[in-house]
Amino acid sequence: NVLLLVLLAIQVISGFLALTNGNFNDRWTVWLHGVGAYAIILLLVWKGQIIFDTLRRKNVWTNARRAFLLLLALLILTLVSGIAWTIWGPIYLGGFSVISLHIYLAVPLITLLAWHAWRQRFVLRLPQSRDRRLFLRSITLAAVVAV
């Protein structure tokens, strides 16, 4: 959750810089934004196992679970809208450009993810969250994401 929150913060900054800067020499911001998107997709593949396991184990539909599924839907829609804009260029749906929808989806996504990370902070107190195996998996995942 924290790694995803950090990646989304980087995405907000790089996305803002890429959108507002027309200087050809600063195109690295667009590349950084794209690399961050692929990093989030890789992280989502790993996190997806945790998500599906949680959904499988618990059948109770609380407000927190609904908000969590809304968070997942917002993340997927934000990724899809960004990739669609990258591949097909200017697309308009319901009078809005897809890039505008991408931004409008990202704002509640970050808010919900911050709430989710705060709500799940108890996990950091569990001994299993600080063992060597998890550390090695996390470092490996961070290296793959960085590459």
Short mmCIF file of N, CA and C in Angstrom, two decimals:
data_model
loop_
_atom_site.label_atom_id
_atom_site.label_comp_id
_atom_site.label_asym_id
_atom_site.label_seq_id
_atom_site.Cartn_x
_atom_site.Cartn_y
_atom_site.Cartn_z
N ASN A 1 0.82 -1.20 0.00
CA ASN A 1 0.00 0.00 0.00
C ASN A 1 0.86 1.26 0.00
N VAL A 2 1.89 1.25 0.81
CA VAL A 2 2.75 2.42 0.91
C VAL A 2 3.53 2.61 -0.39
N LEU A 3 4.03 1.52 -0.96
CA LEU A 3 4.76 1.62 -2.23
C LEU A 3 3.84 2.13 -3.33
N LEU A 4 2.61 1.65 -3.36
CA LEU A 4 1.65 2.13 -4.35
C LEU A 4 1.35 3.61 -4.14
N LEU A 5 1.23 4.02 -2.90
CA LEU A 5 0.99 5.43 -2.60
C LEU A 5 2.17 6.30 -3.04
N VAL A 6 3.39 5.83 -2.82
CA VAL A 6 4.57 6.57 -3.26
C VAL A 6 4.61 6.66 -4.78
N LEU A 7 4.32 5.53 -5.46
CA LEU A 7 4.30 5.55 -6.93
C LEU A 7 3.23 6.51 -7.45
N LEU A 8 2.07 6.53 -6.81
CA LEU A 8 1.02 7.46 -7.25
C LEU A 8 1.41 8.91 -7.00
N ALA A 9 2.13 9.17 -5.93
CA ALA A 9 2.60 10.55 -5.68
C ALA A 9 3.58 10.96 -6.78
N ILE A 10 4.46 10.05 -7.17
CA ILE A 10 5.38 10.34 -8.27
C ILE A 10 4.60 10.55 -9.57
N GLN A 11 3.54 9.77 -9.76
CA GLN A 11 2.71 9.91 -10.95
C GLN A 11 2.02 11.27 -10.99
N VAL A 12 1.56 11.74 -9.86
CA VAL A 12 0.89 13.06 -9.82
C VAL A 12 1.88 14.15 -10.22
N ILE A 13 3.07 14.10 -9.66
CA ILE A 13 4.07 15.13 -9.97
C ILE A 13 4.51 15.03 -11.43
N SER A 14 4.85 13.83 -11.88
CA SER A 14 5.32 13.69 -13.26
C SER A 14 4.20 13.96 -14.26
N GLY A 15 2.97 13.58 -13.94
CA GLY A 15 1.84 13.85 -14.81
C GLY A 15 1.56 15.34 -14.93
N PHE A 16 1.62 16.03 -13.82
CA PHE A 16 1.42 17.48 -13.85
C PHE A 16 2.51 18.16 -14.67
N LEU A 17 3.75 17.76 -14.45
CA LEU A 17 4.86 18.36 -15.21
C LEU A 17 4.75 18.04 -16.70
N ALA A 18 4.37 16.81 -17.02
CA ALA A 18 4.24 16.42 -18.42
C ALA A 18 3.10 17.17 -19.10
N LEU A 19 2.02 17.39 -18.38
CA LEU A 19 0.85 18.04 -18.96
C LEU A 19 1.05 19.54 -19.13
N THR A 20 1.77 20.16 -18.22
CA THR A 20 1.89 21.61 -18.24
C THR A 20 3.16 22.13 -18.90
N ASN A 21 4.08 21.24 -19.24
CA ASN A 21 5.34 21.68 -19.80
C ASN A 21 5.39 21.34 -21.28
N GLY A 22 5.51 22.33 -22.13
CA GLY A 22 5.58 22.10 -23.56
C GLY A 22 6.99 22.09 -24.12
N ASN A 23 7.98 22.17 -23.27
CA ASN A 23 9.38 22.22 -23.70
C ASN A 23 9.84 20.82 -24.12
N PHE A 24 10.34 20.70 -25.33
CA PHE A 24 10.78 19.41 -25.86
C PHE A 24 11.92 18.82 -25.03
N ASN A 25 12.75 19.65 -24.44
CA ASN A 25 13.88 19.17 -23.64
C ASN A 25 13.43 18.55 -22.32
N ASP A 26 12.21 18.81 -21.91
CA ASP A 26 11.70 18.26 -20.66
C ASP A 26 10.77 17.08 -20.88
N ARG A 27 10.96 16.37 -21.99
CA ARG A 27 10.11 15.22 -22.29
C ARG A 27 10.36 14.05 -21.34
N TRP A 28 11.42 14.14 -20.55
CA TRP A 28 11.69 13.09 -19.56
C TRP A 28 10.54 12.94 -18.58
N THR A 29 9.77 14.03 -18.37
CA THR A 29 8.63 13.93 -17.45
C THR A 29 7.57 12.99 -18.00
N VAL A 30 7.38 12.99 -19.32
CA VAL A 30 6.42 12.08 -19.94
C VAL A 30 6.92 10.65 -19.82
N TRP A 31 8.22 10.46 -20.03
CA TRP A 31 8.80 9.12 -19.89
C TRP A 31 8.69 8.63 -18.45
N LEU A 32 8.97 9.51 -17.50
CA LEU A 32 8.85 9.13 -16.09
C LEU A 32 7.42 8.73 -15.76
N HIS A 33 6.46 9.45 -16.28
CA HIS A 33 5.06 9.14 -16.04
C HIS A 33 4.70 7.77 -16.63
N GLY A 34 5.20 7.49 -17.81
CA GLY A 34 4.95 6.19 -18.44
C GLY A 34 5.60 5.05 -17.68
N VAL A 35 6.83 5.24 -17.27
CA VAL A 35 7.54 4.22 -16.51
C VAL A 35 6.82 3.97 -15.18
N GLY A 36 6.35 5.04 -14.55
CA GLY A 36 5.60 4.90 -13.31
C GLY A 36 4.32 4.09 -13.51
N ALA A 37 3.66 4.29 -14.64
CA ALA A 37 2.43 3.53 -14.94
C ALA A 37 2.73 2.05 -15.05
N TYR A 38 3.82 1.72 -15.76
CA TYR A 38 4.18 0.31 -15.88
C TYR A 38 4.62 -0.27 -14.53
N ALA A 39 5.25 0.53 -13.70
CA ALA A 39 5.62 0.08 -12.35
C ALA A 39 4.37 -0.23 -11.54
N ILE A 40 3.34 0.61 -11.68
CA ILE A 40 2.09 0.37 -10.96
C ILE A 40 1.43 -0.91 -11.46
N ILE A 41 1.49 -1.16 -12.76
CA ILE A 41 0.91 -2.39 -13.31
C ILE A 41 1.64 -3.61 -12.75
N LEU A 42 2.98 -3.56 -12.70
CA LEU A 42 3.73 -4.67 -12.11
C LEU A 42 3.38 -4.86 -10.64
N LEU A 43 3.28 -3.77 -9.93
CA LEU A 43 2.91 -3.85 -8.51
C LEU A 43 1.50 -4.40 -8.35
N LEU A 44 0.61 -4.03 -9.25
CA LEU A 44 -0.77 -4.51 -9.18
C LEU A 44 -0.85 -6.02 -9.42
N VAL A 45 0.02 -6.55 -10.26
CA VAL A 45 0.06 -8.00 -10.47
C VAL A 45 0.40 -8.70 -9.16
N TRP A 46 1.40 -8.18 -8.45
CA TRP A 46 1.79 -8.76 -7.16
C TRP A 46 0.70 -8.52 -6.12
N LYS A 47 0.19 -7.30 -6.05
CA LYS A 47 -0.83 -6.95 -5.07
C LYS A 47 -2.15 -7.66 -5.37
N GLY A 48 -2.37 -7.99 -6.66
CA GLY A 48 -3.61 -8.68 -7.04
C GLY A 48 -3.78 -10.00 -6.33
N GLN A 49 -2.67 -10.70 -6.08
CA GLN A 49 -2.75 -11.96 -5.34
C GLN A 49 -3.29 -11.73 -3.93
N ILE A 50 -2.85 -10.67 -3.31
CA ILE A 50 -3.33 -10.33 -1.96
C ILE A 50 -4.80 -9.94 -2.01
N ILE A 51 -5.16 -9.14 -3.01
CA ILE A 51 -6.55 -8.68 -3.16
C ILE A 51 -7.50 -9.86 -3.35
N PHE A 52 -7.17 -10.75 -4.29
CA PHE A 52 -8.05 -11.88 -4.55
C PHE A 52 -8.13 -12.83 -3.37
N ASP A 53 -7.02 -12.99 -2.65
CA ASP A 53 -7.05 -13.83 -1.45
C ASP A 53 -7.96 -13.24 -0.39
N THR A 54 -7.88 -11.93 -0.20
CA THR A 54 -8.74 -11.26 0.77
C THR A 54 -10.21 -11.35 0.37
N LEU A 55 -10.50 -11.15 -0.89
CA LEU A 55 -11.88 -11.24 -1.36
C LEU A 55 -12.42 -12.66 -1.22
N ARG A 56 -11.57 -13.64 -1.41
CA ARG A 56 -11.98 -15.04 -1.30
C ARG A 56 -12.26 -15.43 0.15
N ARG A 57 -11.42 -14.95 1.07
CA ARG A 57 -11.54 -15.35 2.47
C ARG A 57 -12.69 -14.69 3.20
N LYS A 58 -12.97 -13.44 2.90
CA LYS A 58 -13.98 -12.69 3.65
C LYS A 58 -15.18 -12.42 2.76
N ASN A 59 -16.35 -12.88 3.21
CA ASN A 59 -17.57 -12.71 2.43
C ASN A 59 -18.46 -11.58 2.98
N VAL A 60 -17.99 -10.85 3.95
CA VAL A 60 -18.77 -9.77 4.55
C VAL A 60 -18.57 -8.49 3.73
N TRP A 61 -19.68 -7.87 3.32
CA TRP A 61 -19.62 -6.64 2.51
C TRP A 61 -19.82 -5.43 3.39
N THR A 62 -18.72 -4.90 3.91
CA THR A 62 -18.77 -3.70 4.75
C THR A 62 -18.54 -2.47 3.87
N ASN A 63 -18.73 -1.29 4.45
CA ASN A 63 -18.45 -0.06 3.72
C ASN A 63 -16.97 0.05 3.35
N ALA A 64 -16.12 -0.45 4.23
CA ALA A 64 -14.68 -0.43 3.94
C ALA A 64 -14.36 -1.31 2.72
N ARG A 65 -15.03 -2.46 2.62
CA ARG A 65 -14.81 -3.34 1.46
C ARG A 65 -15.32 -2.69 0.18
N ARG A 66 -16.46 -2.03 0.26
CA ARG A 66 -16.99 -1.32 -0.92
C ARG A 66 -16.02 -0.21 -1.36
N ALA A 67 -15.49 0.53 -0.38
CA ALA A 67 -14.53 1.58 -0.70
C ALA A 67 -13.26 0.98 -1.30
N PHE A 68 -12.83 -0.17 -0.80
CA PHE A 68 -11.67 -0.85 -1.33
C PHE A 68 -11.89 -1.27 -2.78
N LEU A 69 -13.07 -1.81 -3.09
CA LEU A 69 -13.37 -2.20 -4.47
C LEU A 69 -13.49 -0.98 -5.37
N LEU A 70 -14.01 0.13 -4.83
CA LEU A 70 -14.03 1.38 -5.59
C LEU A 70 -12.60 1.84 -5.88
N LEU A 71 -11.73 1.71 -4.90
CA LEU A 71 -10.31 2.04 -5.08
C LEU A 71 -9.69 1.21 -6.19
N LEU A 72 -9.96 -0.08 -6.20
CA LEU A 72 -9.43 -0.96 -7.24
C LEU A 72 -9.98 -0.56 -8.61
N ALA A 73 -11.27 -0.29 -8.68
CA ALA A 73 -11.88 0.12 -9.96
C ALA A 73 -11.29 1.44 -10.46
N LEU A 74 -11.10 2.39 -9.55
CA LEU A 74 -10.50 3.67 -9.94
C LEU A 74 -9.08 3.48 -10.46
N LEU A 75 -8.32 2.61 -9.81
CA LEU A 75 -6.95 2.36 -10.25
C LEU A 75 -6.93 1.76 -11.65
N ILE A 76 -7.77 0.77 -11.88
CA ILE A 76 -7.81 0.13 -13.20
C ILE A 76 -8.29 1.11 -14.26
N LEU A 77 -9.34 1.88 -13.97
CA LEU A 77 -9.85 2.85 -14.95
C LEU A 77 -8.83 3.95 -15.24
N THR A 78 -8.09 4.37 -14.22
CA THR A 78 -7.07 5.38 -14.42
C THR A 78 -5.96 4.85 -15.32
N LEU A 79 -5.53 3.62 -15.07
CA LEU A 79 -4.50 3.01 -15.91
C LEU A 79 -4.99 2.83 -17.35
N VAL A 80 -6.21 2.33 -17.50
CA VAL A 80 -6.75 2.10 -18.85
C VAL A 80 -6.90 3.40 -19.61
N SER A 81 -7.40 4.44 -18.95
CA SER A 81 -7.58 5.73 -19.64
C SER A 81 -6.23 6.33 -20.04
N GLY A 82 -5.23 6.20 -19.20
CA GLY A 82 -3.90 6.71 -19.55
C GLY A 82 -3.27 5.95 -20.69
N ILE A 83 -3.40 4.63 -20.67
CA ILE A 83 -2.85 3.81 -21.75
C ILE A 83 -3.61 4.06 -23.05
N ALA A 84 -4.94 4.20 -22.97
CA ALA A 84 -5.73 4.47 -24.17
C ALA A 84 -5.32 5.80 -24.80
N TRP A 85 -5.09 6.81 -23.97
CA TRP A 85 -4.66 8.11 -24.49
C TRP A 85 -3.29 7.99 -25.15
N THR A 86 -2.42 7.21 -24.56
CA THR A 86 -1.08 7.03 -25.11
C THR A 86 -1.11 6.31 -26.46
N ILE A 87 -1.94 5.30 -26.56
CA ILE A 87 -1.98 4.49 -27.77
C ILE A 87 -2.75 5.18 -28.89
N TRP A 88 -3.95 5.69 -28.59
CA TRP A 88 -4.83 6.19 -29.64
C TRP A 88 -4.89 7.71 -29.74
N GLY A 89 -4.26 8.40 -28.82
CA GLY A 89 -4.27 9.87 -28.88
C GLY A 89 -5.58 10.46 -28.39
N PRO A 90 -5.92 11.64 -28.87
CA PRO A 90 -7.12 12.32 -28.38
C PRO A 90 -8.40 11.53 -28.63
N ILE A 91 -9.04 11.13 -27.55
CA ILE A 91 -10.32 10.43 -27.59
C ILE A 91 -11.28 11.22 -26.69
N TYR A 92 -12.52 11.32 -27.11
CA TYR A 92 -13.51 12.05 -26.31
C TYR A 92 -14.67 11.13 -25.98
N LEU A 93 -15.05 11.13 -24.71
CA LEU A 93 -16.20 10.36 -24.23
C LEU A 93 -17.12 11.29 -23.46
N GLY A 94 -18.34 11.41 -23.92
CA GLY A 94 -19.31 12.26 -23.22
C GLY A 94 -18.88 13.70 -23.12
N GLY A 95 -18.17 14.20 -24.10
CA GLY A 95 -17.72 15.59 -24.09
C GLY A 95 -16.44 15.84 -23.32
N PHE A 96 -15.87 14.81 -22.74
CA PHE A 96 -14.61 14.94 -22.00
C PHE A 96 -13.51 14.19 -22.73
N SER A 97 -12.33 14.76 -22.73
CA SER A 97 -11.20 14.01 -23.29
C SER A 97 -10.82 12.91 -22.29
N VAL A 98 -10.26 11.84 -22.82
CA VAL A 98 -9.87 10.71 -21.97
C VAL A 98 -8.79 11.15 -20.98
N ILE A 99 -7.94 12.08 -21.39
CA ILE A 99 -6.90 12.54 -20.46
C ILE A 99 -7.52 13.31 -19.29
N SER A 100 -8.61 14.04 -19.56
CA SER A 100 -9.31 14.72 -18.47
C SER A 100 -9.95 13.70 -17.53
N LEU A 101 -10.58 12.67 -18.09
CA LEU A 101 -11.14 11.61 -17.26
C LEU A 101 -10.05 10.91 -16.46
N HIS A 102 -8.88 10.75 -17.06
CA HIS A 102 -7.73 10.16 -16.37
C HIS A 102 -7.40 10.96 -15.11
N ILE A 103 -7.39 12.26 -15.25
CA ILE A 103 -7.09 13.14 -14.11
C ILE A 103 -8.21 13.10 -13.09
N TYR A 104 -9.46 13.16 -13.56
CA TYR A 104 -10.62 13.16 -12.65
C TYR A 104 -10.72 11.85 -11.87
N LEU A 105 -10.27 10.76 -12.44
CA LEU A 105 -10.26 9.48 -11.74
C LEU A 105 -9.10 9.39 -10.75
N ALA A 106 -7.99 10.04 -11.09
CA ALA A 106 -6.79 9.94 -10.25
C ALA A 106 -6.94 10.66 -8.91
N VAL A 107 -7.70 11.75 -8.89
CA VAL A 107 -7.82 12.53 -7.65
C VAL A 107 -8.51 11.71 -6.55
N PRO A 108 -9.69 11.12 -6.78
CA PRO A 108 -10.27 10.30 -5.70
C PRO A 108 -9.47 9.03 -5.44
N LEU A 109 -8.76 8.54 -6.46
CA LEU A 109 -7.92 7.36 -6.28
C LEU A 109 -6.86 7.61 -5.22
N ILE A 110 -6.17 8.71 -5.32
CA ILE A 110 -5.11 9.02 -4.36
C ILE A 110 -5.69 9.23 -2.96
N THR A 111 -6.82 9.88 -2.88
CA THR A 111 -7.46 10.11 -1.59
C THR A 111 -7.86 8.79 -0.94
N LEU A 112 -8.50 7.91 -1.71
CA LEU A 112 -8.91 6.61 -1.16
C LEU A 112 -7.71 5.74 -0.80
N LEU A 113 -6.65 5.81 -1.60
CA LEU A 113 -5.47 5.00 -1.31
C LEU A 113 -4.78 5.48 -0.03
N ALA A 114 -4.72 6.78 0.18
CA ALA A 114 -4.15 7.31 1.42
C ALA A 114 -4.97 6.82 2.62
N TRP A 115 -6.29 6.84 2.49
CA TRP A 115 -7.16 6.34 3.57
C TRP A 115 -6.91 4.85 3.78
N HIS A 116 -6.82 4.07 2.69
CA HIS A 116 -6.60 2.63 2.79
C HIS A 116 -5.25 2.31 3.44
N ALA A 117 -4.21 3.02 3.04
CA ALA A 117 -2.89 2.78 3.64
C ALA A 117 -2.91 3.12 5.13
N TRP A 118 -3.60 4.19 5.49
CA TRP A 118 -3.71 4.56 6.90
C TRP A 118 -4.49 3.51 7.68
N ARG A 119 -5.56 3.02 7.09
CA ARG A 119 -6.43 2.03 7.74
C ARG A 119 -5.70 0.69 7.92
N GLN A 120 -4.81 0.35 7.00
CA GLN A 120 -4.11 -0.94 7.06
C GLN A 120 -2.74 -0.85 7.73
N ARG A 121 -2.46 0.24 8.42
CA ARG A 121 -1.14 0.43 9.01
C ARG A 121 -0.83 -0.59 10.11
N PHE A 122 -1.86 -1.26 10.65
CA PHE A 122 -1.63 -2.27 11.68
C PHE A 122 -0.76 -3.41 11.16
N VAL A 123 -0.77 -3.63 9.87
CA VAL A 123 0.02 -4.71 9.28
C VAL A 123 1.51 -4.53 9.57
N LEU A 124 1.95 -3.30 9.64
CA LEU A 124 3.37 -3.04 9.90
C LEU A 124 3.80 -3.47 11.29
N ARG A 125 2.85 -3.64 12.21
CA ARG A 125 3.17 -4.07 13.57
C ARG A 125 3.28 -5.59 13.69
N LEU A 126 2.81 -6.32 12.69
CA LEU A 126 2.88 -7.79 12.74
C LEU A 126 4.31 -8.25 12.48
N PRO A 127 4.77 -9.26 13.21
CA PRO A 127 6.14 -9.76 13.00
C PRO A 127 6.38 -10.25 11.57
N GLN A 128 5.34 -10.81 10.93
CA GLN A 128 5.50 -11.32 9.57
C GLN A 128 5.80 -10.21 8.57
N SER A 129 5.45 -8.98 8.92
CA SER A 129 5.69 -7.87 7.98
C SER A 129 7.13 -7.38 8.03
N ARG A 130 7.91 -7.91 8.96
CA ARG A 130 9.29 -7.47 9.08
C ARG A 130 10.30 -8.61 8.95
N ASP A 131 9.86 -9.73 8.39
CA ASP A 131 10.79 -10.85 8.28
C ASP A 131 11.69 -10.73 7.06
N ARG A 132 12.72 -11.54 7.04
CA ARG A 132 13.74 -11.47 5.99
C ARG A 132 13.17 -11.79 4.61
N ARG A 133 12.30 -12.79 4.53
CA ARG A 133 11.74 -13.22 3.26
C ARG A 133 10.92 -12.09 2.61
N LEU A 134 10.10 -11.42 3.40
CA LEU A 134 9.31 -10.30 2.88
C LEU A 134 10.21 -9.16 2.43
N PHE A 135 11.26 -8.91 3.20
CA PHE A 135 12.20 -7.86 2.83
C PHE A 135 12.85 -8.17 1.47
N LEU A 136 13.29 -9.40 1.28
CA LEU A 136 13.91 -9.78 0.02
C LEU A 136 12.93 -9.70 -1.15
N ARG A 137 11.69 -10.12 -0.93
CA ARG A 137 10.67 -10.01 -1.98
C ARG A 137 10.41 -8.55 -2.32
N SER A 138 10.34 -7.71 -1.31
CA SER A 138 10.07 -6.28 -1.54
C SER A 138 11.21 -5.61 -2.28
N ILE A 139 12.45 -5.93 -1.90
CA ILE A 139 13.61 -5.36 -2.59
C ILE A 139 13.65 -5.84 -4.03
N THR A 140 13.36 -7.11 -4.26
CA THR A 140 13.34 -7.64 -5.63
C THR A 140 12.27 -6.95 -6.45
N LEU A 141 11.08 -6.79 -5.88
CA LEU A 141 10.00 -6.12 -6.59
C LEU A 141 10.37 -4.66 -6.89
N ALA A 142 10.96 -3.98 -5.93
CA ALA A 142 11.38 -2.59 -6.15
C ALA A 142 12.43 -2.50 -7.25
N ALA A 143 13.34 -3.47 -7.29
CA ALA A 143 14.35 -3.48 -8.35
C ALA A 143 13.73 -3.73 -9.71
N VAL A 144 12.78 -4.65 -9.79
CA VAL A 144 12.09 -4.91 -11.05
C VAL A 144 11.32 -3.69 -11.51
N VAL A 145 10.64 -3.04 -10.57
CA VAL A 145 9.88 -1.83 -10.88
C VAL A 145 10.83 -0.73 -11.36
N ALA A 146 11.99 -0.60 -10.72
CA ALA A 146 12.94 0.44 -11.12
C ALA A 146 13.50 0.17 -12.52
N VAL A 147 13.74 -1.10 -12.82
CA VAL A 147 14.24 -1.44 -14.16
C VAL A 147 13.17 -1.17 -15.19
#
